[in-house]
Structures are given as C-alpha cells and as structure tokens.
Coordinates of C-alpha atoms and ligand atoms in Angstrom, one line a residue:
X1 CA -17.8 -60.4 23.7
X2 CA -18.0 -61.5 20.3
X3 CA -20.2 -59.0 19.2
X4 CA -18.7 -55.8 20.5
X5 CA -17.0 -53.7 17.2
X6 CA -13.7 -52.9 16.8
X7 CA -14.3 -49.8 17.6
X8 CA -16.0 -50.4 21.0
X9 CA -13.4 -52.7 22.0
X10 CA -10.6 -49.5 22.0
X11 CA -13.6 -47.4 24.0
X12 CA -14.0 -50.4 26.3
X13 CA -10.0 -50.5 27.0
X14 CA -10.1 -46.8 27.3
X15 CA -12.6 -46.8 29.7
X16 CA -10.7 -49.3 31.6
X17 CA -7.9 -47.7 32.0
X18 CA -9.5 -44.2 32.8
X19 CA -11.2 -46.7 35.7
X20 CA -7.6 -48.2 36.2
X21 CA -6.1 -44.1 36.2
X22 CA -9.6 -43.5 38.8
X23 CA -11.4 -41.0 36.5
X24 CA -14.9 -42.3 37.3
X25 CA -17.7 -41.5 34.8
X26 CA -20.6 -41.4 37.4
X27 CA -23.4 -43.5 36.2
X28 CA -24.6 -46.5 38.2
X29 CA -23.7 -49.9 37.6
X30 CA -21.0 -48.3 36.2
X31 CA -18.1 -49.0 38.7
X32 CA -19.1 -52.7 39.2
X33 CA -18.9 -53.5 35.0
X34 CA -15.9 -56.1 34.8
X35 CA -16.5 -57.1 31.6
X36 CA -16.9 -55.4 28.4
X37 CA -20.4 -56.3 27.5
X38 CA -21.8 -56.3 31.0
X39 CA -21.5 -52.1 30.4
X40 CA -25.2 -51.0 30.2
X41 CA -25.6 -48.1 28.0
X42 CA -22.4 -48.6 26.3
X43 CA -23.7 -45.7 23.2
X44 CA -24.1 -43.5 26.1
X45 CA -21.1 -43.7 27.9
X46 CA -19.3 -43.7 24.7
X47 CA -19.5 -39.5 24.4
X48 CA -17.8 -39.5 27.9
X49 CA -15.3 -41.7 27.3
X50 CA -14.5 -39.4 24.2
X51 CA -14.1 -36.6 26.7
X52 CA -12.2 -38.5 29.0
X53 CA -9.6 -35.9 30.5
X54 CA -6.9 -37.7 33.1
X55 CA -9.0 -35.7 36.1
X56 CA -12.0 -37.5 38.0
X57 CA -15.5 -36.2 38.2
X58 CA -18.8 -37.8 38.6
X59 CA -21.5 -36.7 35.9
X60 CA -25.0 -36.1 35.8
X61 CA -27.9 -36.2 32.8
X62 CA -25.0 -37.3 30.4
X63 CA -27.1 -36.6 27.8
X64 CA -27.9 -32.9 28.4
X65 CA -27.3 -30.6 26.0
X66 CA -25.2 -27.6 27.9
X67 CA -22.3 -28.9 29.6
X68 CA -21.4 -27.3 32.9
X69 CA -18.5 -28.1 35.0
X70 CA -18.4 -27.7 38.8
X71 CA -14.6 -27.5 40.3
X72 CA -15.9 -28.9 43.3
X73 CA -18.6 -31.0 44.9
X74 CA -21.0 -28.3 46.4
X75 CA -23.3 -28.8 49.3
X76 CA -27.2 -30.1 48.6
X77 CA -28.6 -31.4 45.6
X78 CA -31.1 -28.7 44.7
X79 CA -28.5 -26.5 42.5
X80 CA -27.6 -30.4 40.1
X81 CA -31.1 -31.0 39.7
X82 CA -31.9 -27.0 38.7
X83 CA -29.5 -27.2 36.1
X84 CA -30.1 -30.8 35.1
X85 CA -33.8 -30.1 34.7
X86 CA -33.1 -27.5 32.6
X87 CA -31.5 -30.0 29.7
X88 CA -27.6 -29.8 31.3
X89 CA -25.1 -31.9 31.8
X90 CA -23.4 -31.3 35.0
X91 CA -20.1 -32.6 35.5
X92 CA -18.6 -32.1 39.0
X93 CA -14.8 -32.4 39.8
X94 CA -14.0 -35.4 42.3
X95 CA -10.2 -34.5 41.9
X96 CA -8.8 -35.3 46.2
X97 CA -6.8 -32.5 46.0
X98 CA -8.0 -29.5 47.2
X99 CA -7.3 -26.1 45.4
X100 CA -6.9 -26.8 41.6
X101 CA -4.5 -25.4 39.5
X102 CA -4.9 -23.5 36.5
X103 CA -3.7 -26.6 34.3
X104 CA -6.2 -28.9 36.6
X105 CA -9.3 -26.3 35.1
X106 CA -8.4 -26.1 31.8
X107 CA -8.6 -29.8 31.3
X108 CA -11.9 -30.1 33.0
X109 CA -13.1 -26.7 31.1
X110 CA -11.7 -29.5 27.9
X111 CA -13.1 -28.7 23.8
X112 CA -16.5 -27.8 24.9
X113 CA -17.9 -26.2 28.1
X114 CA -20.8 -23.6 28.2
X115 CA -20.2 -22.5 32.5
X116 CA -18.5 -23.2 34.8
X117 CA -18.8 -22.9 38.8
X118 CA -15.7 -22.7 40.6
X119 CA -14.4 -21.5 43.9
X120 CA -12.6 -18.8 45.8
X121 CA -9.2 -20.7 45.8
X122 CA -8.8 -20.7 41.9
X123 CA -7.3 -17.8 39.8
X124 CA -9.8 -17.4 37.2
X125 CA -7.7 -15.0 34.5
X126 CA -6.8 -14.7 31.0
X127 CA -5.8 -18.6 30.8
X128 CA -9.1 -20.2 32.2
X129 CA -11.5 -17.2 30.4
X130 CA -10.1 -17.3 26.9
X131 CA -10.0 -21.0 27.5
X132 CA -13.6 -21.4 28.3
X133 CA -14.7 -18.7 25.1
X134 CA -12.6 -21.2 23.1
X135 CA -14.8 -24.1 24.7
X136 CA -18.2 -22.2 23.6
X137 CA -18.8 -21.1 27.2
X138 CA -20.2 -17.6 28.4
X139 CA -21.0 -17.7 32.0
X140 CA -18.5 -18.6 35.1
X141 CA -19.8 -18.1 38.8
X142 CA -17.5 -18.2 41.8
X143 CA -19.2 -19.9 44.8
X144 CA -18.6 -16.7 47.1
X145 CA -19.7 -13.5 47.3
X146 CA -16.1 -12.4 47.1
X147 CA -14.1 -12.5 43.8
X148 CA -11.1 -11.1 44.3
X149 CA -9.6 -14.2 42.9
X150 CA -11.4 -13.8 39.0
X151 CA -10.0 -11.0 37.1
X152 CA -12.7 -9.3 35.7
X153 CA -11.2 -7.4 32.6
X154 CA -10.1 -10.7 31.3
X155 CA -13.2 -11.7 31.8
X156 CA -15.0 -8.7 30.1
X157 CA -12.8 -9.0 27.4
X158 CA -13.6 -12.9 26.5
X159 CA -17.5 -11.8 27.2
X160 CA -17.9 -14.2 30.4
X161 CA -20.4 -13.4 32.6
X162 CA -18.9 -13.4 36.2
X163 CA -21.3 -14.4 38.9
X164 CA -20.9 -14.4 42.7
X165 CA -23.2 -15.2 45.8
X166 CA -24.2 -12.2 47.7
X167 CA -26.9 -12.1 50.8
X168 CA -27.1 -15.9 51.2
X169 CA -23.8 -15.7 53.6
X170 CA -24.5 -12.4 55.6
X171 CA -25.8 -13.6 58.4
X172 CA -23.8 -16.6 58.8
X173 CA -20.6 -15.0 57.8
X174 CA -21.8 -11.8 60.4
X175 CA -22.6 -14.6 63.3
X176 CA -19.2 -16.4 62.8
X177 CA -17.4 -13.0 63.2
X178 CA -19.6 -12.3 66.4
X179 CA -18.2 -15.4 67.9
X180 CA -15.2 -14.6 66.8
X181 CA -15.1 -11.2 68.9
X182 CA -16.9 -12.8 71.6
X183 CA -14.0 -15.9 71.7
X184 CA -10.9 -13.6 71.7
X185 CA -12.7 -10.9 73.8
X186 CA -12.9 -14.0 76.6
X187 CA -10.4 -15.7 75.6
X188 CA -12.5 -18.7 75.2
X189 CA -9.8 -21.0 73.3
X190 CA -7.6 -20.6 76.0
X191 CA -9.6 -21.4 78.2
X192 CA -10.7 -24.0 76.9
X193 CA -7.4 -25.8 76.2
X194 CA -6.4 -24.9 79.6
X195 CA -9.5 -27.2 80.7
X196 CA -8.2 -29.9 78.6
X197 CA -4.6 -29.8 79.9
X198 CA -5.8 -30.4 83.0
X199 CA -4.6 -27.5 84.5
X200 CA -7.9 -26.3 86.6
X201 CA -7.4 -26.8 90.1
X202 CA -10.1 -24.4 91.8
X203 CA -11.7 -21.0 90.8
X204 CA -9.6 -17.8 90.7
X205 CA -10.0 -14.2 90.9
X206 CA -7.5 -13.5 88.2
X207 CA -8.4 -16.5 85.8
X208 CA -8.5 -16.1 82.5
X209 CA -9.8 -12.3 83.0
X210 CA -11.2 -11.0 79.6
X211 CA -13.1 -7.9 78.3
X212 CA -16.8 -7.1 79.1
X213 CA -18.0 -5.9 75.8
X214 CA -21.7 -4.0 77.1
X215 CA -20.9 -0.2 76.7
X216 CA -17.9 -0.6 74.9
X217 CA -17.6 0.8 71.5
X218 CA -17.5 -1.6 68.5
X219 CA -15.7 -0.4 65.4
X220 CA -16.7 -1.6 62.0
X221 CA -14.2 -0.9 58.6
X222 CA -16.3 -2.2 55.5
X223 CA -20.6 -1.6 56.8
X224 CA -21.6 -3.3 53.7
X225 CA -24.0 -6.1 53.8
X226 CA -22.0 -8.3 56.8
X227 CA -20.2 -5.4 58.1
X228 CA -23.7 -4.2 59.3
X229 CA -25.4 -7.4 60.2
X230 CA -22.6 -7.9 62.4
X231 CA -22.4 -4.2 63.7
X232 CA -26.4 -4.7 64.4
X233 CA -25.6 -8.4 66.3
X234 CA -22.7 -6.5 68.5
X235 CA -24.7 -3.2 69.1
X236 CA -28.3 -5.2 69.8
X237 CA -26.7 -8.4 71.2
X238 CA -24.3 -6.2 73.9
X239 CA -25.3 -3.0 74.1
X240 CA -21.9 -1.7 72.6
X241 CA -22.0 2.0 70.5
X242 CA -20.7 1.7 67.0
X243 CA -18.5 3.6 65.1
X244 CA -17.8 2.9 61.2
X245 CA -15.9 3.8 58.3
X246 CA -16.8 2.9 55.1
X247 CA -16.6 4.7 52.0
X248 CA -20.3 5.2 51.6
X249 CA -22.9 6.4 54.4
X250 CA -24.9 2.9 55.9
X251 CA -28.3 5.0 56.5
X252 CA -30.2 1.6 57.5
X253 CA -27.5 1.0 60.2
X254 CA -27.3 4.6 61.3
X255 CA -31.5 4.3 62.0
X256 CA -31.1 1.1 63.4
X257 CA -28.9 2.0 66.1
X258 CA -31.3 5.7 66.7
X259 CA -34.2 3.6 66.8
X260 CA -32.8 0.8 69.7
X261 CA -30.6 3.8 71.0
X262 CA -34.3 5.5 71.5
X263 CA -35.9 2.3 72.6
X264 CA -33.2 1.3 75.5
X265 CA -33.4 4.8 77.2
X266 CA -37.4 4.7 77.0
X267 CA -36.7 1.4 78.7
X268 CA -34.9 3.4 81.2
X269 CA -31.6 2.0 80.2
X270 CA -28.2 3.9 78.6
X271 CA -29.0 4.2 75.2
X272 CA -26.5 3.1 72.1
X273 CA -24.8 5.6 69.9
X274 CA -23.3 5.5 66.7
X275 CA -21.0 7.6 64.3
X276 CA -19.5 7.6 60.9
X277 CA -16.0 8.2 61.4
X278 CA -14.3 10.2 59.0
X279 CA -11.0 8.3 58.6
X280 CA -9.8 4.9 59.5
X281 CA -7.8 5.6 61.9
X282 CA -10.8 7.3 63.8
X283 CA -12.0 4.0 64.5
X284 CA -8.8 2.0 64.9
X285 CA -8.2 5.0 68.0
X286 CA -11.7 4.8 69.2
X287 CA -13.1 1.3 69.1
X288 CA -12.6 -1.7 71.6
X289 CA -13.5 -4.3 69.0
X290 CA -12.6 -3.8 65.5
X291 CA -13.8 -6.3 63.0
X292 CA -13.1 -6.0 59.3
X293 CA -15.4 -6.5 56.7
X294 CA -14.5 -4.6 53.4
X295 CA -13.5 -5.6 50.2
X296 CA -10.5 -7.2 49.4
X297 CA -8.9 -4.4 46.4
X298 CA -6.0 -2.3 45.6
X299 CA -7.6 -0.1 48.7
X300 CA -8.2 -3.0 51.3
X301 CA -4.7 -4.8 50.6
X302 CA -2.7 -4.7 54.1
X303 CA -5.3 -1.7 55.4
X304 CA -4.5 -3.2 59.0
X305 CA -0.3 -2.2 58.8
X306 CA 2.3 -2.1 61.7
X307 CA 1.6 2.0 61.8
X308 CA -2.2 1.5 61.9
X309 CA -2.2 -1.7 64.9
X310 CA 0.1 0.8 66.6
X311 CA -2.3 3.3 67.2
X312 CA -5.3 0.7 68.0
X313 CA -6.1 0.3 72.3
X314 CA -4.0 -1.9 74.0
X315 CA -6.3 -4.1 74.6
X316 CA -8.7 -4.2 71.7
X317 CA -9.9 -7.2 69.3
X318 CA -9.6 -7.2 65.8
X319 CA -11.8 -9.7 63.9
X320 CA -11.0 -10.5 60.2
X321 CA -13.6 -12.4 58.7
X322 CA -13.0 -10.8 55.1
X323 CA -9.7 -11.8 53.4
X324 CA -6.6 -12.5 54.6
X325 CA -4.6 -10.1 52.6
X326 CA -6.6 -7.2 54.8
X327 CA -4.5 -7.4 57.2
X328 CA -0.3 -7.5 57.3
X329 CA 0.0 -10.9 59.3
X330 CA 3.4 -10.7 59.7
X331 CA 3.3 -7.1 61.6
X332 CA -0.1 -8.7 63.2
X333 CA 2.1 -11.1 64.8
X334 CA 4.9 -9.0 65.6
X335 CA 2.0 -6.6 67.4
X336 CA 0.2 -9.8 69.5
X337 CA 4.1 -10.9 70.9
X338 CA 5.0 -7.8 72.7
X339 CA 1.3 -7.0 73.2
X340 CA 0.0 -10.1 74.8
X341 CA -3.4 -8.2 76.1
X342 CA -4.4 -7.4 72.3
X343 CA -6.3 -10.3 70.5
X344 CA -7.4 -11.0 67.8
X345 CA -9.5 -14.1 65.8
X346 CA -8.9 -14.7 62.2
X347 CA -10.8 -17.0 60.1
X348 CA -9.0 -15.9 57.1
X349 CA -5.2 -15.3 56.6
X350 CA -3.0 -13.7 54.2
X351 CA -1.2 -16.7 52.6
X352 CA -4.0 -19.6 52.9
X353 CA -4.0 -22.1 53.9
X354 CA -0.5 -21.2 55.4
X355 CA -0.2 -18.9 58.9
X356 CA 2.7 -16.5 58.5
X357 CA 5.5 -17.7 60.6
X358 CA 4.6 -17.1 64.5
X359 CA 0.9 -17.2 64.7
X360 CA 0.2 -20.4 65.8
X361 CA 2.2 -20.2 68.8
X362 CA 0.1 -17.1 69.7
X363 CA -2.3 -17.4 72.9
X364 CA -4.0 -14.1 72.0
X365 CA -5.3 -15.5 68.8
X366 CA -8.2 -17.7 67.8
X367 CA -7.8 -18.7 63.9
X368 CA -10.5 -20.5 62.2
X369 CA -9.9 -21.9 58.8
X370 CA -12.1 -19.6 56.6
X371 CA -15.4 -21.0 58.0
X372 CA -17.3 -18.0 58.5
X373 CA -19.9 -18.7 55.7
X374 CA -20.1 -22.0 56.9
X375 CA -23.7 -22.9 57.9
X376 CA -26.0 -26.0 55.7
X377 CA -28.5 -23.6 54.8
X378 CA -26.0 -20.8 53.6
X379 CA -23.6 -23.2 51.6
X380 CA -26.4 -25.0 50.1
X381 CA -28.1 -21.1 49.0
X382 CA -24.9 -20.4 47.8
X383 CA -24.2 -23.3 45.6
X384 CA -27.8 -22.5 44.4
X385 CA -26.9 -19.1 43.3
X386 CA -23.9 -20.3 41.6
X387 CA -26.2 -22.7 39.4
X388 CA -28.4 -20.4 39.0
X389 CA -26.0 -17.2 37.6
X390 CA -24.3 -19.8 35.2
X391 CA -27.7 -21.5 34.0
X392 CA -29.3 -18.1 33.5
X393 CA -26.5 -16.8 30.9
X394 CA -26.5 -20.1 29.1
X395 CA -30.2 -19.8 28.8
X396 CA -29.9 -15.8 27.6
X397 CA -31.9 -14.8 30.9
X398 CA -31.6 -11.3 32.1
X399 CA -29.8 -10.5 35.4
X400 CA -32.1 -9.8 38.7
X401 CA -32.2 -6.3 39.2
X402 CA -31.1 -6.5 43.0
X403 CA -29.1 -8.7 44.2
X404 CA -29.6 -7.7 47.5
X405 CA -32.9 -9.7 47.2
X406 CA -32.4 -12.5 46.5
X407 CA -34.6 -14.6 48.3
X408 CA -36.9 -15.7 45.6
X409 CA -34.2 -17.8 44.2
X410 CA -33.9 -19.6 47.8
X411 CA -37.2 -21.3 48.3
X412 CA -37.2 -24.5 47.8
X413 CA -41.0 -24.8 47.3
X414 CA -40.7 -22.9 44.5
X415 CA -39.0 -22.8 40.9
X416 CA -36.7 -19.9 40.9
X417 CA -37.1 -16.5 38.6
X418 CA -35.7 -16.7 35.1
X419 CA -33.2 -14.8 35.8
X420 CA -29.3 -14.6 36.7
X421 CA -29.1 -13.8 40.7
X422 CA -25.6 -12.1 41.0
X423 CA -23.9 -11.2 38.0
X424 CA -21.0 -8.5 38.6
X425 CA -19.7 -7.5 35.4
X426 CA -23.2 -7.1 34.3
X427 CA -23.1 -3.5 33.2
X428 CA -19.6 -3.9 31.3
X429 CA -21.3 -6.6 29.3
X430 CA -24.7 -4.9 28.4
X431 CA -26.7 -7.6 29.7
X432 CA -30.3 -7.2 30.4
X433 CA -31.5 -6.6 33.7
X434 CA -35.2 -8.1 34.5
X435 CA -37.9 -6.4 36.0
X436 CA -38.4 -6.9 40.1
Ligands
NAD1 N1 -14.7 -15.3 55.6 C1 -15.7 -15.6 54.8 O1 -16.0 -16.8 54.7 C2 -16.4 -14.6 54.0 C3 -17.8 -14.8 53.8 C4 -18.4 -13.8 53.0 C5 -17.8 -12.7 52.6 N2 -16.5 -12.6 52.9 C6 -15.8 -11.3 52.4 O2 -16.5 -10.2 52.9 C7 -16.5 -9.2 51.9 C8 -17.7 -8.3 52.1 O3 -18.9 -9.0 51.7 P1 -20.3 -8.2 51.7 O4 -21.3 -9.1 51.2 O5 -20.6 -7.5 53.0 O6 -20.0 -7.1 50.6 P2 -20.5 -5.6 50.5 O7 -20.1 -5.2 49.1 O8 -21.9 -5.5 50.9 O9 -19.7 -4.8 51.5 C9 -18.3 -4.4 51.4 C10 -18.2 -3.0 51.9 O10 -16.8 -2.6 51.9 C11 -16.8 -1.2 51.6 N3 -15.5 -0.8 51.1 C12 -14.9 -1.0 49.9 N4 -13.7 -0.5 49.9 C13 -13.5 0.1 51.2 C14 -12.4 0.8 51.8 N5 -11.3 1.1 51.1 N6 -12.5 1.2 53.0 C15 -13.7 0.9 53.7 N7 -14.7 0.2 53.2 C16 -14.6 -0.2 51.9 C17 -17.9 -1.1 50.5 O11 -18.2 0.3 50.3 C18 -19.0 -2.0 51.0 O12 -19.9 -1.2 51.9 C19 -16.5 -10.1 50.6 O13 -16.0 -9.3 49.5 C20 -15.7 -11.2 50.9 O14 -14.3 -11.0 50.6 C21 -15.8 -13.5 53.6
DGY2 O1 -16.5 -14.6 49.8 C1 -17.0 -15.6 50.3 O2 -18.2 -15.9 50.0 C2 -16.4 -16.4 51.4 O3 -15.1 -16.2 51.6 C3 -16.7 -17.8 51.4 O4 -18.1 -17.9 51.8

C-alpha cells in the first residue's frame, strides 16, 4: 500500500465507493479487488473512475477512442464487438430500472459521448440532443424501427444523425400479429385458462365457438413493410381476400395476391381477391379481421375512435401490433364490454406499460406486452443495425441507399458494408448516400 500516490489513494476510495453505490466498471478481476493495490490496471481504470457518473454500466475496450453509450443491454454480442473492433469504447447501461428518464441519459451521455443507442421507451428531444452535440456526439440510433419517441427537428437542428432498424423485425413483428388474429379469432387464451381452471368436463357443441378465418376478408390499415408481410401470411396462410388502405398503392402486395388468386383457381379452388380501399372506413365496414400496422403520427394518433369501432362488424378482430396510441383504448374497452363477440389482441397499448382502466378484466382480449418483434434472430439483427447506424456516422460513412435491403449488414460470416443501414433524417442532414 505504501506505494500507491496520493493521488491514487482518492481514485482508489472513489472507486470504492462507486463499488459501495454498485456502479460497476466492467473489467475482470475487477469486482473481486479488496484492496487497493490488488487493482490490476489501476492507470487504466483510472479514466473511468474520472467518468464515474452515479448510474451503473458495464464497459468494453476502455481504451477505445469513440465512446458510445448503449441505454440498455441488447441481445448478442456481434453489435459490441462491431463497434469495439472498430477502436470504441462501448459503455452499456446496467441501471435495474427499466425505462430511463431523461436525467438518467444525460448522465450517462456525461462531458463526452460520440453515439448513442437507446430505446423506444425514452424521449429523445431537445434535452438529450443538444446534450449529446455538447458531448461531441453526432449519431443516436433507436433500437426499433419506430421512432415516434425521438423528435427529429431537435435532432436536425443539433446535427444528430437519427437511426432506426427497419426490415430486420418484418417478419417477426408480421408473425406475432398473425398469431395475434389467430388467438382472438379462437379465442385461444380463454380457452386456454378455462383448461387450467379446471373447468373442462366433456366436449361441447357450443364450446368456446370462434371464427373460421378461410374466405373471410382480412383488412390491413398501414401495407408498409409488416402491414404486407402479414396481409401475405393471412391471405396465403388462410385463404382470406384482402382489402387495404394505406396512403400509397402496395403494387407487390396487389401482384401477390393476383398471382396466388390465379394459382388457387387453376388449382380448382376459389381464388383470393384483393382491393385498395379508398377510405378507412371502407375497410373497418368490410373486413372480418383488421390489423393495424401504420405509423404512429399526427395522422395515426387514435385512428381506431369510438365512431370508427362503431361501424366495424360485430364480430370482427382488430390486431394492433403498431403503437398503442393508434387506437383509443378507453373507447376500445367501452366497445369489447357491451360487444362481448368483438375481439381484439393488443401487444401494444396507449399508456405502456399501463392498460387503460377495464382491459384486463376483458375475455375478448388477448394483450401481449409489446413482444411482436421479439424473436433471437430479429433482436440480435436489430441491435446490429443500431451499432452499425451510430458507428457509421462516427466514422463519416455514407448512409446505405436502401434500407429496405438490408441484409448485407446481417451475415454474420461477413464484415458489414461501410456504411450507415437506416438513417432517417438523412436527407435533412445532407449526408452522403453510398452506392448499392
Ligand atoms: N409492436 C412491435 O413490436 C413493433 C415492431 C415493429 C414495428 N412496429 C411499428 O410498426 C410500424 C410500421 O413498421 P414498418 O416497418 O411496416 O413501416 P413502414 O414505413 O414500412 O410502413 C408504415 C406504413 O404506414 C403507412 N401510413 C402512414 N400514415 C398512414 C395513415 N395515416 N393511414 C394509413 N397508412 C399510413 C405508410 O404509408 C407505410 O406504408 C412502425 O413504425 C412501428 O411503430 C411495432
Ligand atoms: O418499432 C419497433 O421496432 C418495435 O416497437 C420494437 O421492435
């Protein structure tokens, strides 16, 4: 002990007490040091204790040259070692609560920060943008292909690149909303906890009677990227005819369902149909499954109203695997009590984590907490594409010039493209775009 400097000694009791207050520095052997001079690599820990912020995280390559902050532990290890190969240092929040607050980012985001990857749950506004320009940093990428949660004028005007993670979660997110419709449309949850009650006693005519979905029409609002996968699962899966309304014509879909329309009746069977309905309501009337998959925006916000369930079928299903906010709740739950053969499943809801007052107690719902993109292989791509759009801006790379291809970036045999995957404000920063 004897020969540790003054000035160690306050580092040593500072990082002590930040072990004492459980921010961990991540570095092994680390936790088990006891004693001052049994801390190996005492120079090099000395730079994090300097940035010691009351907030735990776990680091990686401490000596790395770009520092880059991850809100949350993500799945896989591919998207640490991407950015830690290329000379960062990766520090990832170990905080127990779950949804950070504002105050919680700004200390990890701290003096100096060059990206940051954060989550769906945070507000990413004027505070945490002109924060992280103050810090040196340029690029920020939610980990979801939704970012209704990031203002992007606030972050245009601090010159942060905003990523998100499109494609990686369209099948996954379309499948979940499948079983979604195929769960309420059977009413497999009650069923199910009917089974576990007890309460079966012998095979029924009239138990637990749902809705055959083969020839019935489904109805997709939103026929973007999952609103079509999961119009093509519905359509080729059951048979069912589509109608859609989105703001923009889905030509793919539309040939899709000719072509397997033509193929069924040269099969001899009743071909499938679709149509692009001119309003919403058109397809709210019309449709025996409804499942919403548009943006949340100033358009989307409480598209599903008391006036618009009232003029849905009796006994339809609405699926809403977009965002909560899509849909009134309240008025949803008003509609399932005095219409107990509507249903609905839910995997995201207007106040999350919270159910409006009413839905739990609702048989005709099935509510999932916000799963739908919740496969290894999809949260581990999309953790990857978060790295990658934040790496990529630190490094000055230009943006991929689809990012509805964005499989090169997903192999794991392969080092990615130099280039951003997914960066939305793109244009409104005049980055450069690379060649496909
Ligand atoms: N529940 C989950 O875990 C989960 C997972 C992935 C995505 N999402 C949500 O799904 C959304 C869609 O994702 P995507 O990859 O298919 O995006 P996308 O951009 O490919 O599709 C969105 C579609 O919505 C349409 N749209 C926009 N405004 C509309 C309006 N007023 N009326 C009708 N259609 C409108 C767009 O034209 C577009 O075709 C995301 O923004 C996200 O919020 C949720
Ligand atoms: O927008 C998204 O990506 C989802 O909500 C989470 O996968």
């Amino acid at each position: 002990m004897d020969f540790v400097k003054k000035e160690d000694k306050r580092l040593i009791a500072k990082y002590e007490d930040l072990i004492s207050r459980s921010y961990i520095v991540h570095k092994p052997n680390i936790y088990e040091c006891h004693s001052a001079t049994s801390i190996p690599n005492f120079q090099l820990i000395k730079s994090q204790l300097e940035m010691a912020k009351p907030i735990s995280i776990e680091v990686w390559n401490p000596s790395g040259k770009y520092r880059v902050v991850s809100t949350k532990s993500m799945p896989g290890t591919r998207w640490i070692r991407l950015l830690t190969d290329q000379d960062c240092r990766v520090e990832i929040c170990t905080e127990k609560k779950t949804i950070l607050s504002v105050d919680d980012i700004l200390a990890l985001i701290g003096d100096r920060c060059d990206g940051v990857i954060g989550q769906l749950t945070e507000d990413w506004g004027e505070v945490l943008f002109s924060a992280l320009k103050r810090a040196g940093g340029t690029a920020f990428s939610n980990m979801a292909v939704g970012y209704n949660n990031v203002d992007i004028n606030a972050a245009n005007k601090h010159g942060v690149a905003v990523g998100n993670t499109p494609g990686v979660l369209t099948e996954t997110t379309a499948e979940l909303a499948a079983s979604l419709s195929l769960a309420a449309a059977r009413r497999i949850v009650e069923a199910d906890q009917f089974m576990r009650a007890g309460l079966y006693d012998g095979w029924l005519p009239h138990l637990f009677v749902g809705n055959l979905l083969k020839g019935q029409t489904v109805g997709v609002i939103g026929a973007g990227r999952i609103g079509s996968a999961y119009a093509r699962m519905m359509i080729e899966g059951f048979k069912m005819n589509l109608i859609y309304y989105d703001l923009y014509q889905s030509t793919r879909l539309e040939k899709f369902v000719t072509a397997y329309g033509q193929f069924l009746q040269a099969n001899g069977e009743q071909p499938v149909t679709w149509k692009r309905a001119a309003t919403m309501e058109d397809v709210l009337r019309e449709a025996d499954v409804i499942s919403l998959h548009p943006v949340l925006d100033k358009t989307t916000y409480h598209l599903i109203n008391k006036d618009r369930l009232a003029i849905m079928k009796k006994e339809a299903v609405l699926v809403n695997a977009s965002r909560g906010p899509v849909i009134d709740e309240a008025a949803l739950v008003e509609h399932l009590k005095v219409n107990p053969m509507f249903r609905v499943g839910l995997d995201v809801f207007e106040d999350e984590p919270f159910m409006k007052p009413g839905l739990a107690e609702q048989k005709n719902a099935v509510v999932v907490p916000h799963i739908a993109s919740a496969s290894k292989w999809t949260r581990e791509g999309m953790a990857t594409l978060a790295a990658l759009n934040v790496l990529g801006k630190i490094k000055g790379y230009p943006v991929w010039a689809d990012a509805n291809r964005i499989e090169p970036f997903l192999n794991d045999n392969s080092e990615p493209p130099a280039a951003c995957p997914s960066i939305v404000n793109a244009k409104q920063l005049g980055l450069p775009i690379a060649k496909l």
